[in-house]
mmCIF file of C-alpha atoms (C1' of nucleotides) in Angstrom:
data_model
loop_
_atom_site.group_PDB
_atom_site.id
_atom_site.type_symbol
_atom_site.label_atom_id
_atom_site.label_comp_id
_atom_site.label_asym_id
_atom_site.label_seq_id
_atom_site.Cartn_x
_atom_site.Cartn_y
_atom_site.Cartn_z
ATOM 1 C CA UNK A 6 -11.791 -29.409 8.886
ATOM 2 C CA UNK A 7 -9.132 -26.949 9.914
ATOM 3 C CA UNK A 8 -9.149 -23.503 8.500
ATOM 4 C CA UNK A 9 -6.739 -23.040 5.665
ATOM 5 C CA UNK A 10 -5.613 -19.648 6.847
ATOM 6 C CA UNK A 11 -6.132 -17.485 9.919
ATOM 7 C CA UNK A 12 -4.805 -14.016 9.231
ATOM 8 C CA UNK A 13 -3.444 -12.511 12.370
ATOM 9 C CA UNK A 14 -5.697 -9.842 13.802
ATOM 10 C CA UNK A 15 -3.420 -6.923 14.459
ATOM 11 C CA UNK A 16 -3.370 -3.168 14.197
ATOM 12 C CA UNK A 17 -0.738 -3.211 11.502
ATOM 13 C CA UNK A 18 -3.026 -5.263 9.288
ATOM 14 C CA UNK A 19 -6.040 -3.141 10.227
ATOM 15 C CA UNK A 20 -4.217 0.066 9.369
ATOM 16 C CA UNK A 21 -2.886 -1.309 6.107
ATOM 17 C CA UNK A 22 -6.439 -2.216 5.227
ATOM 18 C CA UNK A 23 -7.119 1.512 5.155
ATOM 19 C CA UNK A 24 -3.925 3.016 3.782
ATOM 20 C CA UNK A 25 -1.941 0.032 2.537
ATOM 21 C CA UNK A 26 -2.239 0.795 -1.121
ATOM 22 C CA UNK A 27 -0.139 2.626 -3.600
ATOM 23 C CA UNK A 28 -1.697 6.074 -3.215
ATOM 24 C CA UNK A 29 -3.362 6.712 0.116
ATOM 25 C CA UNK A 30 -0.245 7.652 2.023
ATOM 26 C CA UNK A 31 0.906 9.862 -0.824
ATOM 27 C CA UNK A 32 -2.390 11.686 -0.566
ATOM 28 C CA UNK A 33 -1.721 12.220 3.120
ATOM 29 C CA UNK A 34 1.749 13.480 2.242
ATOM 30 C CA UNK A 35 0.372 16.044 -0.193
ATOM 31 C CA UNK A 36 -2.299 17.235 2.199
ATOM 32 C CA UNK A 37 0.293 17.585 4.936
ATOM 33 C CA UNK A 38 2.343 19.763 2.592
ATOM 34 C CA UNK A 39 -0.561 22.056 2.005
ATOM 35 C CA UNK A 40 -1.913 20.803 -1.322
ATOM 36 C CA UNK A 41 -5.604 20.340 -0.814
ATOM 37 C CA UNK A 42 -7.119 20.238 -4.279
ATOM 38 C CA UNK A 43 -7.919 17.339 -6.524
ATOM 39 C CA UNK A 44 -5.831 18.413 -9.493
ATOM 40 C CA UNK A 45 -2.835 19.254 -7.337
ATOM 41 C CA UNK A 46 -2.923 15.819 -5.782
ATOM 42 C CA UNK A 47 -3.215 14.165 -9.172
ATOM 43 C CA UNK A 48 -0.276 16.207 -10.393
ATOM 44 C CA UNK A 49 2.023 15.520 -7.473
ATOM 45 C CA UNK A 50 1.255 11.883 -6.866
ATOM 46 C CA UNK A 51 0.685 10.530 -10.358
ATOM 47 C CA UNK A 52 -2.433 8.619 -9.358
ATOM 48 C CA UNK A 53 -5.081 8.357 -12.021
ATOM 49 C CA UNK A 54 -8.127 10.487 -11.475
ATOM 50 C CA UNK A 55 -10.678 7.744 -10.935
ATOM 51 C CA UNK A 56 -8.511 5.894 -8.447
ATOM 52 C CA UNK A 57 -7.789 9.114 -6.617
ATOM 53 C CA UNK A 58 -11.498 9.915 -6.429
ATOM 54 C CA UNK A 59 -12.129 6.469 -4.971
ATOM 55 C CA UNK A 60 -9.313 6.822 -2.437
ATOM 56 C CA UNK A 61 -10.500 10.232 -1.313
ATOM 57 C CA UNK A 62 -13.944 8.771 -0.685
ATOM 58 C CA UNK A 63 -12.486 5.936 1.311
ATOM 59 C CA UNK A 64 -10.161 8.124 3.348
ATOM 60 C CA UNK A 65 -13.060 10.398 4.101
ATOM 61 C CA UNK A 66 -15.273 7.479 5.089
ATOM 62 C CA UNK A 67 -12.749 6.230 7.634
ATOM 63 C CA UNK A 68 -12.083 9.669 9.072
ATOM 64 C CA UNK A 69 -8.583 10.368 7.830
ATOM 65 C CA UNK A 70 -9.564 13.319 5.686
ATOM 66 C CA UNK A 71 -12.493 15.699 5.587
ATOM 67 C CA UNK A 72 -14.095 17.220 2.501
ATOM 68 C CA UNK A 73 -14.733 20.926 2.576
ATOM 69 C CA UNK A 74 -16.804 22.958 0.163
ATOM 70 C CA UNK A 75 -14.788 25.968 -0.848
ATOM 71 C CA UNK A 76 -16.983 27.107 -3.690
ATOM 72 C CA UNK A 77 -20.675 26.748 -4.402
ATOM 73 C CA UNK A 78 -21.858 26.939 -7.991
ATOM 74 C CA UNK A 79 -20.149 24.944 -9.167
ATOM 75 C CA UNK A 80 -19.594 22.906 -6.035
ATOM 76 C CA UNK A 81 -15.885 22.574 -5.494
ATOM 77 C CA UNK A 82 -14.341 20.611 -2.681
ATOM 78 C CA UNK A 83 -10.954 20.496 -1.122
ATOM 79 C CA UNK A 84 -9.552 17.987 1.299
ATOM 80 C CA UNK A 85 -8.039 18.434 4.726
ATOM 81 C CA UNK A 86 -6.450 16.036 7.144
ATOM 82 C CA UNK A 87 -8.373 15.284 10.306
ATOM 83 C CA UNK A 88 -6.422 14.885 13.518
ATOM 84 C CA UNK A 89 -6.304 11.156 12.847
ATOM 85 C CA UNK A 90 -4.906 11.985 9.419
ATOM 86 C CA UNK A 91 -2.202 14.200 10.865
ATOM 87 C CA UNK A 92 -1.153 11.361 13.120
ATOM 88 C CA UNK A 93 -0.358 9.297 10.055
ATOM 89 C CA UNK A 94 2.542 11.658 9.464
ATOM 90 C CA UNK A 95 4.528 9.577 11.948
ATOM 91 C CA UNK A 96 4.187 6.725 9.509
ATOM 92 C CA UNK A 97 5.292 8.971 6.654
ATOM 93 C CA UNK A 98 8.350 10.052 8.603
ATOM 94 C CA UNK A 99 9.478 6.496 9.275
ATOM 95 C CA UNK A 100 8.882 5.558 5.648
ATOM 96 C CA UNK A 101 10.843 8.610 4.571
ATOM 97 C CA UNK A 102 13.683 7.847 6.899
ATOM 98 C CA UNK A 103 13.942 4.281 5.649
ATOM 99 C CA UNK A 104 13.927 5.441 2.047
ATOM 100 C CA UNK A 105 16.493 8.136 2.750
ATOM 101 C CA UNK A 106 18.849 5.581 4.269
ATOM 102 C CA UNK A 107 18.386 2.767 1.816
ATOM 103 C CA UNK A 108 17.236 4.263 -1.461
ATOM 104 C CA UNK A 109 18.553 7.827 -1.470
ATOM 105 C CA UNK A 110 21.585 7.623 0.792
ATOM 106 C CA UNK A 111 23.428 10.450 -0.913
ATOM 107 C CA UNK A 112 20.900 13.225 -1.033
ATOM 108 C CA UNK A 113 17.510 12.916 0.582
ATOM 109 C CA UNK A 114 14.940 14.561 -1.691
ATOM 110 C CA UNK A 115 13.096 16.127 1.209
ATOM 111 C CA UNK A 116 13.977 17.296 4.676
ATOM 112 C CA UNK A 117 12.311 19.265 7.433
ATOM 113 C CA UNK A 118 13.514 21.856 9.828
ATOM 114 C CA UNK A 119 12.569 20.987 13.355
ATOM 115 C CA UNK A 120 11.450 23.440 15.968
ATOM 116 C CA UNK A 121 14.680 22.796 17.875
ATOM 117 C CA UNK A 122 16.639 24.418 15.072
ATOM 118 C CA UNK A 123 18.215 21.272 13.653
ATOM 119 C CA UNK A 124 17.258 19.353 10.569
ATOM 120 C CA UNK A 125 14.724 16.775 11.669
ATOM 121 C CA UNK A 126 16.063 13.272 12.136
ATOM 122 C CA UNK A 127 13.032 11.223 13.144
ATOM 123 C CA UNK A 128 13.621 8.227 15.407
ATOM 124 C CA UNK A 129 11.188 5.847 17.031
ATOM 125 C CA UNK A 130 11.748 5.547 20.753
ATOM 126 C CA UNK A 131 10.010 4.161 23.784
ATOM 127 C CA UNK A 132 7.903 6.858 25.407
ATOM 128 C CA UNK A 133 8.887 5.643 28.874
ATOM 129 C CA UNK A 134 12.652 5.422 28.701
ATOM 130 C CA UNK A 135 13.494 7.258 25.489
ATOM 131 C CA UNK A 136 15.561 4.343 24.240
ATOM 132 C CA UNK A 137 15.350 2.977 20.701
ATOM 133 C CA UNK A 138 12.033 1.214 20.331
ATOM 134 C CA UNK A 139 12.818 -1.612 17.968
ATOM 135 C CA UNK A 140 16.070 -2.805 19.406
ATOM 136 C CA UNK A 141 14.616 -2.959 22.887
ATOM 137 C CA UNK A 142 11.289 -4.464 21.931
ATOM 138 C CA UNK A 143 10.872 -8.082 22.859
ATOM 139 C CA UNK A 144 8.359 -10.714 23.899
ATOM 140 C CA UNK A 145 5.280 -9.536 22.080
ATOM 141 C CA UNK A 146 2.058 -10.442 23.842
ATOM 142 C CA UNK A 147 -1.674 -10.071 23.324
ATOM 143 C CA UNK A 148 -4.592 -11.809 21.619
ATOM 144 C CA UNK A 149 -2.947 -11.575 18.200
ATOM 145 C CA UNK A 150 -0.399 -14.147 19.252
ATOM 146 C CA UNK A 151 -2.739 -16.508 21.047
ATOM 147 C CA UNK A 152 -3.799 -18.258 17.888
ATOM 148 C CA UNK A 153 -0.452 -19.790 16.959
ATOM 149 C CA UNK B 14 3.108 21.215 -23.886
ATOM 150 C CA UNK B 15 3.288 20.933 -20.126
ATOM 151 C CA UNK B 16 3.520 17.563 -18.552
ATOM 152 C CA UNK B 17 0.230 16.286 -17.332
ATOM 153 C CA UNK B 18 1.621 14.945 -14.091
ATOM 154 C CA UNK B 19 4.958 15.138 -12.307
ATOM 155 C CA UNK B 20 4.938 12.762 -9.382
ATOM 156 C CA UNK B 21 7.000 14.148 -6.590
ATOM 157 C CA UNK B 22 10.300 12.350 -6.197
ATOM 158 C CA UNK B 23 10.524 11.527 -2.537
ATOM 159 C CA UNK B 24 11.619 8.763 -0.237
ATOM 160 C CA UNK B 25 8.107 8.060 0.926
ATOM 161 C CA UNK B 26 7.066 7.301 -2.641
ATOM 162 C CA UNK B 27 10.239 5.313 -3.281
ATOM 163 C CA UNK B 28 9.701 3.199 -0.187
ATOM 164 C CA UNK B 29 6.048 2.620 -0.971
ATOM 165 C CA UNK B 30 7.129 1.443 -4.402
ATOM 166 C CA UNK B 31 8.785 -1.472 -2.603
ATOM 167 C CA UNK B 32 6.491 -2.232 0.306
ATOM 168 C CA UNK B 33 3.356 -0.215 -0.408
ATOM 169 C CA UNK B 34 1.119 -3.107 -1.228
ATOM 170 C CA UNK B 35 -1.269 -5.194 0.728
ATOM 171 C CA UNK B 36 1.140 -7.916 1.866
ATOM 172 C CA UNK B 37 4.776 -6.880 1.970
ATOM 173 C CA UNK B 38 4.722 -5.233 5.366
ATOM 174 C CA UNK B 39 2.743 -8.129 6.803
ATOM 175 C CA UNK B 40 5.491 -10.417 5.580
ATOM 176 C CA UNK B 41 8.012 -8.268 7.420
ATOM 177 C CA UNK B 42 5.822 -8.443 10.507
ATOM 178 C CA UNK B 43 5.741 -12.226 10.428
ATOM 179 C CA UNK B 44 9.458 -12.545 9.864
ATOM 180 C CA UNK B 45 10.100 -10.160 12.728
ATOM 181 C CA UNK B 46 7.987 -12.391 14.958
ATOM 182 C CA UNK B 47 10.047 -15.391 14.096
ATOM 183 C CA UNK B 48 7.922 -17.056 11.421
ATOM 184 C CA UNK B 49 10.267 -17.758 8.571
ATOM 185 C CA UNK B 50 8.569 -20.389 6.436
ATOM 186 C CA UNK B 51 6.338 -20.055 3.432
ATOM 187 C CA UNK B 52 3.329 -21.871 4.840
ATOM 188 C CA UNK B 53 3.502 -20.030 8.144
ATOM 189 C CA UNK B 54 3.465 -16.725 6.350
ATOM 190 C CA UNK B 55 0.553 -17.783 4.186
ATOM 191 C CA UNK B 56 -1.317 -18.902 7.267
ATOM 192 C CA UNK B 57 -0.738 -15.798 9.345
ATOM 193 C CA UNK B 58 -1.135 -13.153 6.675
ATOM 194 C CA UNK B 59 -3.870 -14.601 4.470
ATOM 195 C CA UNK B 60 -1.997 -13.778 1.281
ATOM 196 C CA UNK B 61 -2.543 -16.187 -1.573
ATOM 197 C CA UNK B 62 0.374 -18.442 -2.306
ATOM 198 C CA UNK B 63 1.230 -17.120 -5.739
ATOM 199 C CA UNK B 64 1.185 -13.506 -4.645
ATOM 200 C CA UNK B 65 3.269 -14.350 -1.621
ATOM 201 C CA UNK B 66 5.838 -16.112 -3.787
ATOM 202 C CA UNK B 67 6.042 -13.040 -6.008
ATOM 203 C CA UNK B 68 6.404 -10.692 -3.017
ATOM 204 C CA UNK B 69 9.125 -12.802 -1.464
ATOM 205 C CA UNK B 70 11.057 -12.612 -4.727
ATOM 206 C CA UNK B 71 10.679 -8.889 -4.871
ATOM 207 C CA UNK B 72 11.593 -8.304 -1.242
ATOM 208 C CA UNK B 73 14.643 -10.478 -1.740
ATOM 209 C CA UNK B 74 15.602 -8.602 -4.912
ATOM 210 C CA UNK B 75 15.558 -5.257 -3.131
ATOM 211 C CA UNK B 76 17.461 -6.504 -0.112
ATOM 212 C CA UNK B 77 14.771 -6.527 2.554
ATOM 213 C CA UNK B 78 14.819 -10.278 3.068
ATOM 214 C CA UNK B 79 17.275 -13.057 2.372
ATOM 215 C CA UNK B 80 16.468 -16.605 1.303
ATOM 216 C CA UNK B 81 18.198 -19.377 3.144
ATOM 217 C CA UNK B 82 18.297 -23.042 2.197
ATOM 218 C CA UNK B 83 17.467 -25.040 5.284
ATOM 219 C CA UNK B 84 16.989 -28.392 3.634
ATOM 220 C CA UNK B 85 18.411 -29.951 0.503
ATOM 221 C CA UNK B 86 16.465 -32.737 -1.183
ATOM 222 C CA UNK B 87 13.930 -31.426 -1.485
ATOM 223 C CA UNK B 88 15.239 -27.886 -1.550
ATOM 224 C CA UNK B 89 13.428 -25.920 1.123
ATOM 225 C CA UNK B 90 13.985 -22.272 1.798
ATOM 226 C CA UNK B 91 13.172 -19.995 4.639
ATOM 227 C CA UNK B 92 13.239 -16.238 4.777
ATOM 228 C CA UNK B 93 15.059 -13.890 7.099
ATOM 229 C CA UNK B 94 15.057 -10.146 7.444
ATOM 230 C CA UNK B 95 18.225 -8.349 6.436
ATOM 231 C CA UNK B 96 19.314 -5.371 8.511
ATOM 232 C CA UNK B 97 17.421 -3.144 6.081
ATOM 233 C CA UNK B 98 14.395 -5.345 6.682
ATOM 234 C CA UNK B 99 14.684 -5.024 10.450
ATOM 235 C CA UNK B 100 14.728 -1.275 10.079
ATOM 236 C CA UNK B 101 11.268 -1.446 8.545
ATOM 237 C CA UNK B 102 10.009 -2.428 11.967
ATOM 238 C CA UNK B 103 9.955 1.263 12.832
ATOM 239 C CA UNK B 104 7.336 1.648 10.138
ATOM 240 C CA UNK B 105 5.407 -1.293 11.553
ATOM 241 C CA UNK B 106 5.463 0.238 15.024
ATOM 242 C CA UNK B 107 4.044 3.544 13.826
ATOM 243 C CA UNK B 108 1.373 1.746 11.811
ATOM 244 C CA UNK B 109 0.550 -0.359 14.851
ATOM 245 C CA UNK B 110 0.358 2.631 17.122
ATOM 246 C CA UNK B 111 -1.977 4.448 14.756
ATOM 247 C CA UNK B 112 -4.195 1.391 14.459
ATOM 248 C CA UNK B 113 -4.202 0.853 18.220
ATOM 249 C CA UNK B 114 -5.334 4.423 18.789
ATOM 250 C CA UNK B 115 -7.893 4.707 16.036
ATOM 251 C CA UNK B 116 -9.102 1.232 15.202
ATOM 252 C CA UNK B 117 -8.589 -0.804 18.372
ATOM 253 C CA UNK B 118 -8.741 1.805 21.108
ATOM 254 C CA UNK B 119 -10.039 -0.579 23.729
ATOM 255 C CA UNK B 120 -7.694 -3.474 23.565
ATOM 256 C CA UNK B 121 -4.673 -3.465 21.326
ATOM 257 C CA UNK B 122 -4.276 -6.942 19.823
ATOM 258 C CA UNK B 123 -0.516 -6.895 20.230
ATOM 259 C CA UNK B 124 1.954 -5.250 22.565
ATOM 260 C CA UNK B 125 5.627 -5.528 23.307
ATOM 261 C CA UNK B 126 7.646 -5.447 26.448
ATOM 262 C CA UNK B 127 10.466 -2.977 26.187
ATOM 263 C CA UNK B 128 13.915 -3.451 27.604
ATOM 264 C CA UNK B 129 13.218 -0.681 30.105
ATOM 265 C CA UNK B 130 10.615 -2.866 31.766
ATOM 266 C CA UNK B 131 7.545 -0.979 30.603
ATOM 267 C CA UNK B 132 5.132 -1.891 27.862
ATOM 268 C CA UNK B 133 6.478 -0.304 24.709
ATOM 269 C CA UNK B 134 4.797 2.923 23.660
ATOM 270 C CA UNK B 135 6.538 3.898 20.435
ATOM 271 C CA UNK B 136 6.791 7.600 19.646
ATOM 272 C CA UNK B 137 8.545 9.413 16.826
ATOM 273 C CA UNK B 138 10.862 12.129 18.084
ATOM 274 C CA UNK B 139 13.604 14.354 16.779
ATOM 275 C CA UNK B 140 16.975 12.714 17.353
ATOM 276 C CA UNK B 141 18.524 16.043 18.276
ATOM 277 C CA UNK B 142 16.153 17.435 20.866
ATOM 278 C CA UNK B 143 13.959 14.487 21.732
ATOM 279 C CA UNK B 144 10.809 16.485 21.104
ATOM 280 C CA UNK B 145 7.838 15.186 19.136
ATOM 281 C CA UNK B 146 8.839 14.995 15.503
ATOM 282 C CA UNK B 147 5.635 15.807 13.682
ATOM 283 C CA UNK B 148 4.403 18.699 15.743
ATOM 284 C CA UNK B 149 7.771 20.439 15.507
ATOM 285 C CA UNK B 150 8.423 19.707 11.850
ATOM 286 C CA UNK B 151 8.065 22.675 9.574
ATOM 287 C CA UNK B 152 9.376 24.267 6.385
ATOM 288 C CA UNK B 153 10.200 21.219 4.328
ATOM 289 C CA UNK B 154 13.032 21.778 1.885
ATOM 290 C CA UNK B 155 14.924 19.836 -0.770
ATOM 291 C CA UNK B 156 14.724 18.960 -4.463
ATOM 292 C CA UNK B 157 11.339 17.286 -4.059
ATOM 293 C CA UNK B 158 9.746 20.650 -3.488
ATOM 294 C CA UNK B 159 11.573 22.573 -6.212
ATOM 295 C CA UNK B 160 9.151 21.466 -8.913
ATOM 296 C CA UNK B 161 6.055 23.161 -7.622
ATOM 297 C "C1'" DC C 12 1.770 -48.309 0.360
ATOM 298 C "C1'" DT C 13 -0.610 -44.533 1.982
ATOM 299 C "C1'" DA C 14 -0.866 -40.133 4.036
ATOM 300 C "C1'" DG C 15 1.153 -35.919 5.202
ATOM 301 C "C1'" DT C 16 4.535 -31.959 4.712
ATOM 302 C "C1'" DC C 17 6.143 -28.045 2.281
ATOM 303 C "C1'" DA C 18 7.508 -24.595 -1.182
ATOM 304 C "C1'" DG C 19 6.059 -23.363 -4.569
ATOM 305 C "C1'" DT C 20 3.334 -23.332 -9.837
ATOM 306 C "C1'" DT C 21 -0.597 -23.303 -12.887
ATOM 307 C "C1'" DG C 22 -5.069 -21.842 -14.822
ATOM 308 C "C1'" DG C 23 -9.071 -19.250 -15.125
ATOM 309 C "C1'" DA C 24 -12.279 -15.977 -13.268
ATOM 310 C "C1'" DA C 25 -12.823 -11.655 -10.860
ATOM 311 C "C1'" DA C 26 -11.356 -7.349 -9.390
ATOM 312 C "C1'" DT C 27 -8.548 -3.495 -9.997
ATOM 313 C "C1'" DC C 28 -5.915 -0.182 -12.427
ATOM 314 C "C1'" DC C 29 -4.858 3.061 -15.898
ATOM 315 C "C1'" DA C 30 -4.869 6.879 -19.528
ATOM 316 C "C1'" DA C 31 -7.509 9.525 -22.066
ATOM 317 C "C1'" DA C 32 -11.758 11.436 -23.221
ATOM 318 C "C1'" DC C 33 -15.765 13.323 -21.587
ATOM 319 C "C1'" DT C 34 -19.176 15.987 -18.401
ATOM 320 C "C1'" DC C 35 -20.915 19.822 -15.984
ATOM 321 C "C1'" DA C 36 -20.916 24.348 -14.049
ATOM 322 C "C1'" DC C 37 -19.008 28.186 -14.091
ATOM 323 C "C1'" DG C 38 -15.950 32.936 -15.406
ATOM 324 C "C1'" DG C 39 -13.667 35.910 -18.738
ATOM 325 C "C1'" DG C 40 -12.599 37.866 -23.248
ATOM 326 C "C1'" DC C 41 -14.287 39.477 -27.524
ATOM 327 C "C1'" DG D 22 -23.619 34.927 -27.811
ATOM 328 C "C1'" DC D 23 -19.528 32.083 -28.527
ATOM 329 C "C1'" DC D 24 -15.229 30.098 -27.517
ATOM 330 C "C1'" DC D 25 -11.655 29.041 -24.205
ATOM 331 C "C1'" DG D 26 -9.994 27.832 -19.678
ATOM 332 C "C1'" DT D 27 -10.537 25.958 -14.896
ATOM 333 C "C1'" DG D 28 -11.528 22.294 -11.898
ATOM 334 C "C1'" DA D 29 -13.712 18.175 -9.798
ATOM 335 C "C1'" DG D 30 -14.882 14.641 -10.916
ATOM 336 C "C1'" DT D 31 -17.127 10.271 -14.190
ATOM 337 C "C1'" DT D 32 -16.981 7.164 -18.145
ATOM 338 C "C1'" DT D 33 -14.854 3.983 -21.153
ATOM 339 C "C1'" DG D 34 -12.361 0.152 -22.783
ATOM 340 C "C1'" DG D 35 -8.448 -2.340 -22.408
ATOM 341 C "C1'" DA D 36 -4.330 -3.929 -19.683
ATOM 342 C "C1'" DT D 37 -2.775 -5.684 -15.465
ATOM 343 C "C1'" DT D 38 -3.088 -7.729 -11.020
ATOM 344 C "C1'" DT D 39 -5.141 -10.425 -7.716
ATOM 345 C "C1'" DC D 40 -7.558 -14.204 -5.953
ATOM 346 C "C1'" DC D 41 -8.638 -19.045 -5.275
ATOM 347 C "C1'" DA D 42 -8.287 -23.730 -5.688
ATOM 348 C "C1'" DA D 43 -6.035 -27.443 -7.486
ATOM 349 C "C1'" DC D 44 -1.843 -29.412 -8.689
ATOM 350 C "C1'" DT D 45 3.367 -30.727 -8.573
ATOM 351 C "C1'" DG D 46 7.540 -32.821 -6.908
ATOM 352 C "C1'" DA D 47 10.527 -34.473 -3.562
ATOM 353 C "C1'" DC D 48 10.660 -36.051 0.155
ATOM 354 C "C1'" DT D 49 9.318 -38.365 5.543
ATOM 355 C "C1'" DA D 50 6.577 -41.079 8.901
ATOM 356 C "C1'" DG D 51 3.835 -44.970 9.913
#
DNA sequence: CTAGTCAGTTGGAAATCCAAACTCACGGGC
DNA sequence: GCCCGTGAGTTTGGATTTCCAACTGACTAG
């Protein structure tokens, strides 16, 4: 009997397994902005405290954040992005750009200065030629497509 | 009495409101790969049929996909990305890249040829200077930060 | 006439989410 | 000593969402 479903094994799915919920990426956003404490993250994201506690555990378990004791007696922890966590900021930037274009076209709620002096306009390009990634991407290949 | 929470208004949060669940971005992935039909999407994503139906409605309502009748009697629909939907592929590429690096470092399950002839290596850069976006991004500004 | 296709819908159990209250260990003011 | 405030959680009880399998309805192929 044939399998009913065969979810495609792919890195997008694998990554979403870790951060594809309502709050995880917002946690990364807050940490990247320098808010490291539990109550600050609750305040700025709107997540409920129990869910946030669970997400912090999960993100720590998979190596996206690291818990740091900043006070003994009583033990108080704060959270920091690991290098893997910082790399998720690329994802945040593309999400932000999409939202700026399609949901807040008139005044983006948040922008960054870039080290070049301009306001950052993040684009995804091919590392080899510098051309737009999506428009030039074609003919996907790899094990994830073999199963069709 | 001070408000207990004040979720930051930002495009990342707004975008996640639309696609920040377990299945929506996988739907976009499948559509971008040329799978447009309900059963194909069920098969390749693993989403349950009722949830998928609900997500397709939502994605259509917000303008990420478009429903197209391809057969009358019985009415059969297929789904296509709108231009806004295609732009989400940038998000998929950054998610894929992160997953390739951190979850599937040995053999990425999926790659793309790029129009330049190389295998696509997507990077997020500043549109003005071409430098890495994240490393050079600093001093965020805008209404989303005013509330702190 | 039977089996298969296909885009959903339905029903019920299981998991998850949420807001608010509570806990525990402190520090400070009086 | 006693009360209040801070801060990172945990508990609670109820609402919501998700999951899964089975079902529907209108066809088509053999």
